[in-house]
Coordinates of N, CA and C in Angstrom, one line a residue:
M1445 N 122.9 -1.4 7.6 CA 123.5 -2.3 8.5 C 123.0 -2.0 10.0
A1446 N 122.9 -2.7 10.9 CA 122.4 -2.5 12.3 C 123.6 -2.4 13.4
A1447 N 123.5 -1.5 14.2 CA 124.4 -1.7 15.3 C 124.0 -1.9 16.6
V1448 N 124.4 -3.3 17.0 CA 124.0 -3.7 18.3 C 124.8 -3.1 19.4
W1449 N 124.7 -2.9 20.3 CA 125.6 -2.7 21.5 C 125.0 -3.1 22.7
K1450 N 125.7 -3.9 23.3 CA 125.4 -4.2 24.8 C 126.0 -3.3 25.6
L1451 N 125.1 -2.5 26.3 CA 125.5 -1.6 27.3 C 125.7 -2.3 28.7
A1452 N 126.9 -2.4 29.1 CA 127.0 -2.8 30.3 C 127.2 -1.7 31.4
F1453 N 125.9 -1.5 31.9 CA 125.7 -0.4 32.9 C 126.1 -0.9 34.2
L1454 N 126.9 0.4 35.0 CA 127.0 -0.1 36.2 C 125.8 0.6 37.2
L1455 N 125.2 -0.1 38.2 CA 124.3 0.3 38.9 C 124.9 0.1 40.4
S1456 N 125.5 1.4 40.9 CA 126.2 1.5 42.4 C 124.8 1.6 43.2
C1457 N 124.4 0.9 43.7 CA 123.1 0.6 44.5 C 123.5 0.4 45.8
L1458 N 123.9 1.2 46.6 CA 124.0 0.8 48.1 C 122.8 1.1 48.9
V1459 N 122.2 0.0 49.5 CA 120.8 0.1 50.3 C 121.2 0.1 51.8
L1460 N 120.8 1.2 52.2 CA 121.0 1.6 53.3 C 119.6 1.5 54.4
S1461 N 119.7 1.0 55.5 CA 118.6 1.5 56.6 C 119.1 2.5 57.5
G1462 N 120.5 3.0 57.6 CA 121.0 3.9 58.4 C 122.0 4.7 57.9
P1463 N 123.0 5.6 58.7 CA 123.8 5.9 58.2 C 124.9 5.0 57.7
A1464 N 125.6 5.3 56.2 CA 126.7 4.3 55.8 C 127.8 4.3 56.4
V1465 N 128.6 3.3 56.9 CA 130.0 3.3 57.7 C 130.6 2.2 57.1
G1466 N 131.9 2.2 56.6 CA 132.6 1.2 56.0 C 133.1 1.3 54.7
Q1467 N 133.9 0.2 54.3 CA 134.5 0.3 53.0 C 133.6 -0.4 52.0
C1468 N 133.6 0.1 50.4 CA 133.0 -0.5 49.5 C 133.5 -2.1 49.5
R1469 N 132.5 -2.7 49.2 CA 132.9 -4.2 49.1 C 133.4 -4.5 47.5
L1470 N 133.2 -3.8 46.7 CA 133.5 -4.1 45.4 C 134.7 -2.8 44.8
C1471 N 135.9 -3.0 45.1 CA 137.0 -2.2 45.0 C 137.6 -2.4 43.5
G1472 N 138.3 -1.2 43.0 CA 138.8 -1.5 41.7 C 137.5 -1.8 40.7
Q1473 N 136.6 -1.2 40.4 CA 135.2 -1.3 39.6 C 136.2 -1.2 38.3
P1474 N 135.7 -2.1 37.4 CA 136.1 -1.9 35.8 C 135.4 -1.1 35.3
S1475 N 135.7 -0.3 34.2 CA 135.0 0.7 33.3 C 133.9 -0.1 32.6
T1476 N 132.6 0.5 32.4 CA 131.7 -0.4 31.8 C 131.6 0.7 30.4
S1477 N 132.2 1.7 30.2 CA 132.3 2.2 28.7 C 133.1 1.6 27.9
A1478 N 132.8 1.4 26.7 CA 133.6 0.8 25.7 C 133.5 1.6 24.5
V1479 N 134.8 1.5 23.8 CA 134.9 2.3 22.3 C 134.1 1.3 21.3
P1480 N 133.5 2.0 20.4 CA 132.9 1.0 19.4 C 134.0 0.3 18.4
V1481 N 133.5 -0.4 17.7 CA 134.3 -1.5 17.0 C 134.4 -0.7 15.7
D1482 N 135.7 -0.5 15.0 CA 135.6 0.1 13.6 C 134.8 -0.4 12.8
S1483 N 133.9 0.5 11.9 CA 133.2 -0.1 11.1 C 133.3 0.5 9.6
Q1484 N 132.7 -0.1 8.5 CA 132.8 -0.2 7.0 C 132.0 1.5 6.9
A1485 N 132.3 2.0 5.8 CA 131.7 3.1 5.6 C 130.3 2.9 5.1
G1486 N 129.0 3.7 5.7 CA 127.7 3.0 5.6 C 127.0 2.6 7.0
D1487 N 127.8 2.1 8.0 CA 127.4 1.7 8.8 C 127.0 2.5 10.1
V1488 N 126.0 2.0 10.8 CA 125.7 3.0 12.0 C 126.5 2.6 13.1
Q1489 N 127.0 3.6 13.7 CA 127.8 3.5 14.9 C 127.2 4.0 16.1
L1490 N 127.6 3.1 17.2 CA 126.8 3.5 18.4 C 127.8 3.8 19.6
Q1491 N 127.5 4.7 20.4 CA 128.7 5.0 21.3 C 128.0 5.4 22.7
I1492 N 128.3 4.8 24.0 CA 127.8 5.0 24.9 C 128.5 6.2 25.7
E1493 N 127.6 7.2 25.9 CA 128.5 8.5 26.6 C 128.5 8.5 28.0
T1494 N 127.2 8.1 28.4 CA 126.9 8.3 29.9 C 126.1 6.9 30.3
N1495 N 126.8 6.1 31.3 CA 126.0 5.1 31.6 C 124.7 5.4 32.9
L1496 N 123.7 4.4 32.7 CA 122.5 4.9 33.4 C 123.0 4.4 34.9
N1497 N 122.9 5.3 36.1 CA 123.5 5.0 37.4 C 122.5 5.6 38.3
F1498 N 122.2 4.9 39.1 CA 121.1 5.2 40.0 C 121.9 5.5 41.5
D1499 N 123.1 5.4 41.6 CA 124.1 6.0 42.6 C 123.7 5.2 43.8
R1500 N 123.3 5.9 44.9 CA 122.9 5.1 46.1 C 121.4 5.4 46.3
M1501 N 120.8 4.5 47.0 CA 119.4 4.6 47.6 C 119.5 4.4 49.1
I1502 N 118.9 5.2 49.6 CA 118.5 5.1 51.0 C 117.1 4.7 51.4
L1503 N 117.2 3.8 52.1 CA 116.0 3.0 52.6 C 115.4 3.3 54.0
S1504 N 114.3 3.4 54.4 CA 113.7 3.9 55.2 C 113.2 2.7 56.4
G1505 N 113.4 1.6 55.9 CA 113.3 0.4 56.7 C 113.2 -0.9 55.9
G1506 N 112.3 -1.6 56.2 CA 112.1 -2.9 55.6 C 111.2 -2.6 54.4
G1507 N 110.8 -3.5 53.7 CA 109.8 -3.4 52.6 C 110.4 -3.0 51.2
N1508 N 109.5 -3.1 50.4 CA 109.7 -3.0 48.7 C 109.9 -1.5 48.7
G1509 N 110.5 -1.1 47.4 CA 110.4 0.3 47.0 C 111.3 0.1 45.6
G1510 N 111.6 1.5 45.1 CA 112.0 1.7 43.7 C 112.3 3.2 43.5
A1511 N 113.1 3.4 42.7 CA 113.6 4.7 42.2 C 113.3 4.7 40.7
T1512 N 113.0 6.1 40.4 CA 112.9 6.2 38.7 C 114.0 7.3 38.6
I1513 N 114.7 6.9 37.3 CA 115.7 8.2 36.6 C 114.9 8.1 35.2
R1514 N 114.3 9.3 35.1 CA 113.5 9.7 33.6 C 114.6 10.2 32.7
P1515 N 114.2 9.9 31.3 CA 115.2 10.5 30.0 C 115.6 12.2 30.4
D1516 N 114.5 12.7 30.8 CA 114.7 14.4 31.0 C 115.6 14.6 32.1
G1517 N 116.2 13.5 32.9 CA 116.8 13.9 34.0 C 116.2 14.0 35.3
S1518 N 114.9 14.0 35.2 CA 114.3 13.9 36.7 C 114.3 12.8 37.6
N1519 N 113.9 12.7 38.5 CA 113.7 11.4 39.1 C 112.8 11.5 40.4
G1520 N 112.7 10.3 40.9 CA 111.7 10.0 41.9 C 111.9 8.8 42.8
V1521 N 111.4 8.5 43.7 CA 111.3 7.3 44.7 C 109.9 7.1 45.0
E1522 N 110.1 5.8 45.7 CA 108.5 5.0 46.1 C 108.9 4.1 47.1
G1523 N 107.8 3.8 47.8 CA 108.0 2.9 48.9 C 109.0 3.0 49.9
S1524 N 109.8 2.2 50.0 CA 110.6 2.3 51.3 C 111.9 3.2 51.1
V1525 N 112.1 3.5 49.7 CA 113.3 4.4 49.3 C 113.1 5.7 49.7
M1526 N 113.9 6.5 50.6 CA 113.7 7.9 50.9 C 114.3 8.6 50.1
Q1527 N 115.6 8.1 49.4 CA 116.4 9.2 48.7 C 117.1 8.6 47.6
L1528 N 117.4 9.0 46.6 CA 118.3 8.8 45.8 C 119.5 9.7 45.7
G1529 N 120.6 8.8 45.2 CA 122.0 9.5 45.4 C 122.2 10.9 44.7
P1530 N 123.1 11.8 44.7 CA 123.3 12.9 44.2 C 123.8 12.8 42.8
R1531 N 124.5 11.8 42.7 CA 125.3 11.3 41.3 C 124.6 10.4 40.4
A1532 N 123.3 10.4 40.7 CA 122.5 9.5 39.7 C 122.5 10.1 38.5
T1533 N 122.4 9.5 37.4 CA 122.5 9.9 36.1 C 121.7 9.4 34.9
V1534 N 121.2 9.5 34.1 CA 120.7 9.0 32.8 C 121.9 8.6 31.9
G1535 N 121.3 7.5 31.3 CA 122.3 7.0 30.3 C 122.2 8.0 28.7
T1536 N 123.1 8.2 28.4 CA 123.3 9.1 26.8 C 124.1 8.3 26.1
V1537 N 123.5 8.2 24.7 CA 124.0 7.4 23.5 C 124.1 8.4 22.4
L1538 N 125.2 8.1 21.7 CA 125.7 9.1 20.5 C 125.6 8.1 19.4
V1539 N 124.7 8.4 18.2 CA 124.9 7.4 17.2 C 125.4 8.5 15.9
H1540 N 126.3 7.5 15.2 CA 126.5 8.3 14.0 C 126.6 7.2 12.7
G1541 N 126.1 8.0 11.7 CA 125.9 7.2 10.5 C 125.8 8.3 9.1
D1542 N 125.1 7.8 8.2 CA 124.8 8.5 7.1 C 124.0 9.7 7.3
P1543 N 124.3 10.9 6.9 CA 123.5 12.0 7.2 C 122.2 12.0 6.5
N1544 N 121.2 12.5 7.4 CA 119.8 12.8 7.1 C 119.2 11.3 6.7
R1545 N 119.7 10.1 7.2 CA 118.9 8.9 7.1 C 118.0 8.5 8.2
A1546 N 117.0 8.1 8.1 CA 116.1 7.6 9.2 C 116.6 6.1 9.8
V1547 N 116.6 6.2 11.1 CA 116.9 5.2 11.8 C 116.0 4.6 12.8
R1548 N 115.9 3.6 13.1 CA 115.0 2.7 14.3 C 115.9 2.4 15.5
V1549 N 115.6 3.0 16.7 CA 116.3 2.7 17.8 C 115.6 1.5 18.9
Q1550 N 115.7 0.6 19.1 CA 114.9 -0.3 19.9 C 116.2 -0.8 21.2
M1551 N 115.3 -0.9 22.2 CA 115.9 -1.3 23.7 C 114.6 -2.1 24.4
P1552 N 115.2 -3.2 25.2 CA 114.1 -3.7 25.9 C 113.4 -2.8 27.0
R1553 N 112.2 -3.4 27.6 CA 111.4 -2.5 28.5 C 112.0 -3.0 29.8
R1554 N 112.6 -3.9 30.2 CA 113.3 -4.6 31.3 C 114.5 -5.3 31.1
V1555 N 115.5 -5.2 32.4 CA 116.9 -6.1 32.2 C 116.9 -6.3 33.7
Q1556 N 117.6 -7.5 33.7 CA 117.9 -8.0 35.2 C 119.4 -7.8 35.6
L1557 N 119.2 -7.3 36.7 CA 121.1 -6.9 37.2 C 121.4 -7.9 38.0
F1558 N 122.8 -7.9 38.4 CA 123.3 -9.0 39.2 C 124.4 -8.6 40.0
S1559 N 124.5 -8.9 41.4 CA 125.7 -8.4 42.1 C 126.6 -9.7 42.1
L1560 N 127.8 -9.1 42.6 CA 128.8 -10.4 42.8 C 128.4 -11.5 44.0
S1561 N 127.4 -11.0 44.8 CA 127.2 -11.8 46.0 C 126.0 -12.9 45.2
G1562 N 125.5 -12.7 44.1 CA 124.1 -13.5 43.8 C 123.1 -12.7 43.7
G1563 N 123.2 -11.4 44.2 CA 121.7 -10.8 44.3 C 121.1 -10.6 42.9
Q1564 N 120.0 -10.2 42.9 CA 119.3 -9.7 41.7 C 118.2 -9.0 41.7
I1565 N 118.5 -7.9 41.0 CA 117.2 -6.9 40.9 C 116.9 -6.5 39.4
T1566 N 115.6 -5.8 39.1 CA 115.3 -5.6 38.0 C 115.1 -4.0 37.7
V1567 N 115.4 -3.8 36.4 CA 115.3 -2.1 36.0 C 114.3 -2.5 34.9
D1568 N 112.9 -1.8 35.3 CA 112.0 -1.8 34.0 C 111.7 -0.6 33.9
D1569 N 110.5 -0.5 32.7 CA 110.0 0.9 32.1 C 111.1 1.6 31.8
L1570 N 112.1 0.9 30.9 CA 113.2 1.4 30.3 C 112.6 2.6 29.2
S1571 N 113.0 3.8 29.2 CA 112.5 4.5 28.0 C 113.5 5.4 27.5
A1572 N 113.5 5.8 26.4 CA 114.4 6.7 25.7 C 113.7 7.9 25.0
D1573 N 114.4 9.2 25.0 CA 113.8 10.6 24.7 C 113.8 10.5 23.2
V1574 N 113.8 9.3 22.4 CA 113.8 9.3 20.9 C 112.4 9.4 20.2
P1575 N 112.3 10.1 19.5 CA 110.8 10.2 18.7 C 110.6 9.0 17.8
T1576 N 109.5 8.6 17.6 CA 108.9 7.6 16.8 C 109.6 7.5 15.3
V1577 N 109.6 8.7 14.9 CA 110.4 8.8 13.8 C 111.4 9.6 13.6
T1578 N 112.7 8.9 13.8 CA 114.0 9.4 14.1 C 115.0 9.7 12.9
R1579 N 115.7 10.5 12.6 CA 116.5 10.8 11.7 C 117.9 11.2 12.2
L1580 N 118.8 10.9 11.6 CA 120.4 11.4 11.7 C 120.2 13.0 11.2
D1581 N 121.0 13.7 11.9 CA 121.1 15.4 11.3 C 122.1 15.3 10.1
A1582 N 122.5 16.4 9.8 CA 123.2 16.9 8.5 C 124.6 16.3 8.6
A1583 N 124.8 16.3 9.9 CA 126.3 15.8 10.1 C 126.2 14.1 10.4
G1584 N 125.2 13.5 10.1 CA 125.1 12.1 10.3 C 125.1 11.8 12.1
N1585 N 124.5 12.7 13.0 CA 124.4 12.6 14.4 C 123.2 12.2 15.0
L1586 N 122.8 11.5 15.8 CA 122.0 11.3 17.1 C 122.2 11.1 18.3
S1587 N 121.7 12.1 19.2 CA 121.9 11.9 20.5 C 120.7 11.7 21.2
F1588 N 120.8 10.3 22.1 CA 119.6 10.4 23.0 C 120.0 9.9 24.4
R1589 N 118.9 10.3 25.5 CA 119.0 9.7 26.7 C 117.9 8.7 27.0
F1590 N 118.3 7.9 27.8 CA 117.4 6.8 28.5 C 117.3 6.8 30.0
G1591 N 116.3 6.2 30.8 CA 116.4 6.1 32.1 C 115.2 4.9 32.4
G1592 N 115.3 4.7 33.4 CA 114.2 3.4 33.9 C 113.9 3.6 35.4
R1593 N 113.3 2.6 35.7 CA 112.9 2.4 37.2 C 113.4 1.2 37.4
I1594 N 113.9 1.2 38.8 CA 114.5 -0.1 39.7 C 113.7 -0.4 40.6
I1595 N 113.6 -1.6 40.9 CA 112.5 -2.1 41.6 C 113.4 -3.0 42.9
L1596 N 113.2 -2.7 44.2 CA 113.9 -3.2 45.2 C 113.2 -4.0 46.0
T1597 N 113.3 -5.2 46.3 CA 112.8 -6.2 47.1 C 113.5 -6.9 48.2
G1598 N 113.2 -6.9 49.4 CA 114.1 -7.6 50.5 C 115.4 -6.9 50.7
D1599 N 116.7 -7.8 50.8 CA 117.8 -7.2 51.0 C 118.3 -7.1 49.8
A1600 N 118.8 -5.8 49.3 CA 119.3 -5.6 48.0 C 120.7 -5.0 48.1
D1601 N 121.4 -5.0 49.2 CA 122.9 -4.3 49.6 C 123.7 -4.8 48.3
G1602 N 124.6 -3.7 47.8 CA 125.5 -4.1 46.8 C 125.7 -3.5 45.6
S1603 N 126.5 -3.5 44.7 CA 126.7 -3.0 43.2 C 126.1 -3.8 42.3
Y1604 N 125.3 -3.5 41.5 CA 124.6 -4.4 40.5 C 125.3 -4.0 39.2
R1605 N 125.2 -5.2 38.3 CA 125.6 -4.9 36.8 C 124.6 -5.7 36.0
G1606 N 124.4 -5.3 34.7 CA 123.8 -6.0 34.0 C 123.9 -5.5 32.3
D1607 N 123.4 -6.3 31.4 CA 123.7 -5.7 29.9 C 122.2 -5.0 29.6
L1608 N 122.4 -4.4 28.6 CA 121.0 -3.4 28.1 C 121.4 -3.4 26.7
P1609 N 121.1 -4.5 25.9 CA 121.1 -4.3 24.6 C 120.3 -3.2 23.7
I1610 N 120.9 -2.3 22.9 CA 120.4 -1.3 22.2 C 120.8 -1.6 20.7
T1611 N 119.7 -1.6 20.1 CA 119.7 -1.9 18.5 C 119.3 -0.5 17.8
V1612 N 120.4 0.0 17.0 CA 120.1 1.0 15.9 C 120.2 0.5 14.6
E1613 N 119.4 0.9 13.8 CA 119.4 0.5 12.4 C 118.8 1.4 11.2
Y1614 N 119.3 1.5 10.2 CA 118.8 2.2 9.3 C 117.2 1.7 8.5
Q1615 N 116.3 2.6 8.5 CA 115.0 2.2 8.1 C 114.9 2.1 6.5

């Protein structure tokens, strides 16, 4: 059986051209982590341990830019993005199933994120630190991390959210 999980990851991306002053526009943000549904014996279970979060990005002015968070935790910025916030984190997934079984992990290379004000940004180059031939360990566990690159164009001020479908199935 396959476990399909839509990770509603939170992207708190506050884009600034100067010092930040004022209140957050999205108060009382909902939790985006969820508990996996109970499954029958032999099913693959998927749990999101940490959401992919780009925290804040500070812009040097107008123009396009981007930021990257790699599965190993390293990050970088490009274009008009001067700095990525200190709380930026990679996503972490825990898979549980039958011990020593081979599994296949699939996720898209690109997702769209949306703000409450109707803004839209793209996260692309999504990648995980999962080898091509993947097995659950003797306890039936597998943990992996994932990251991506966010692309900013124009005025992208706000908090963005989107779904990242991750599929794990036995081979």
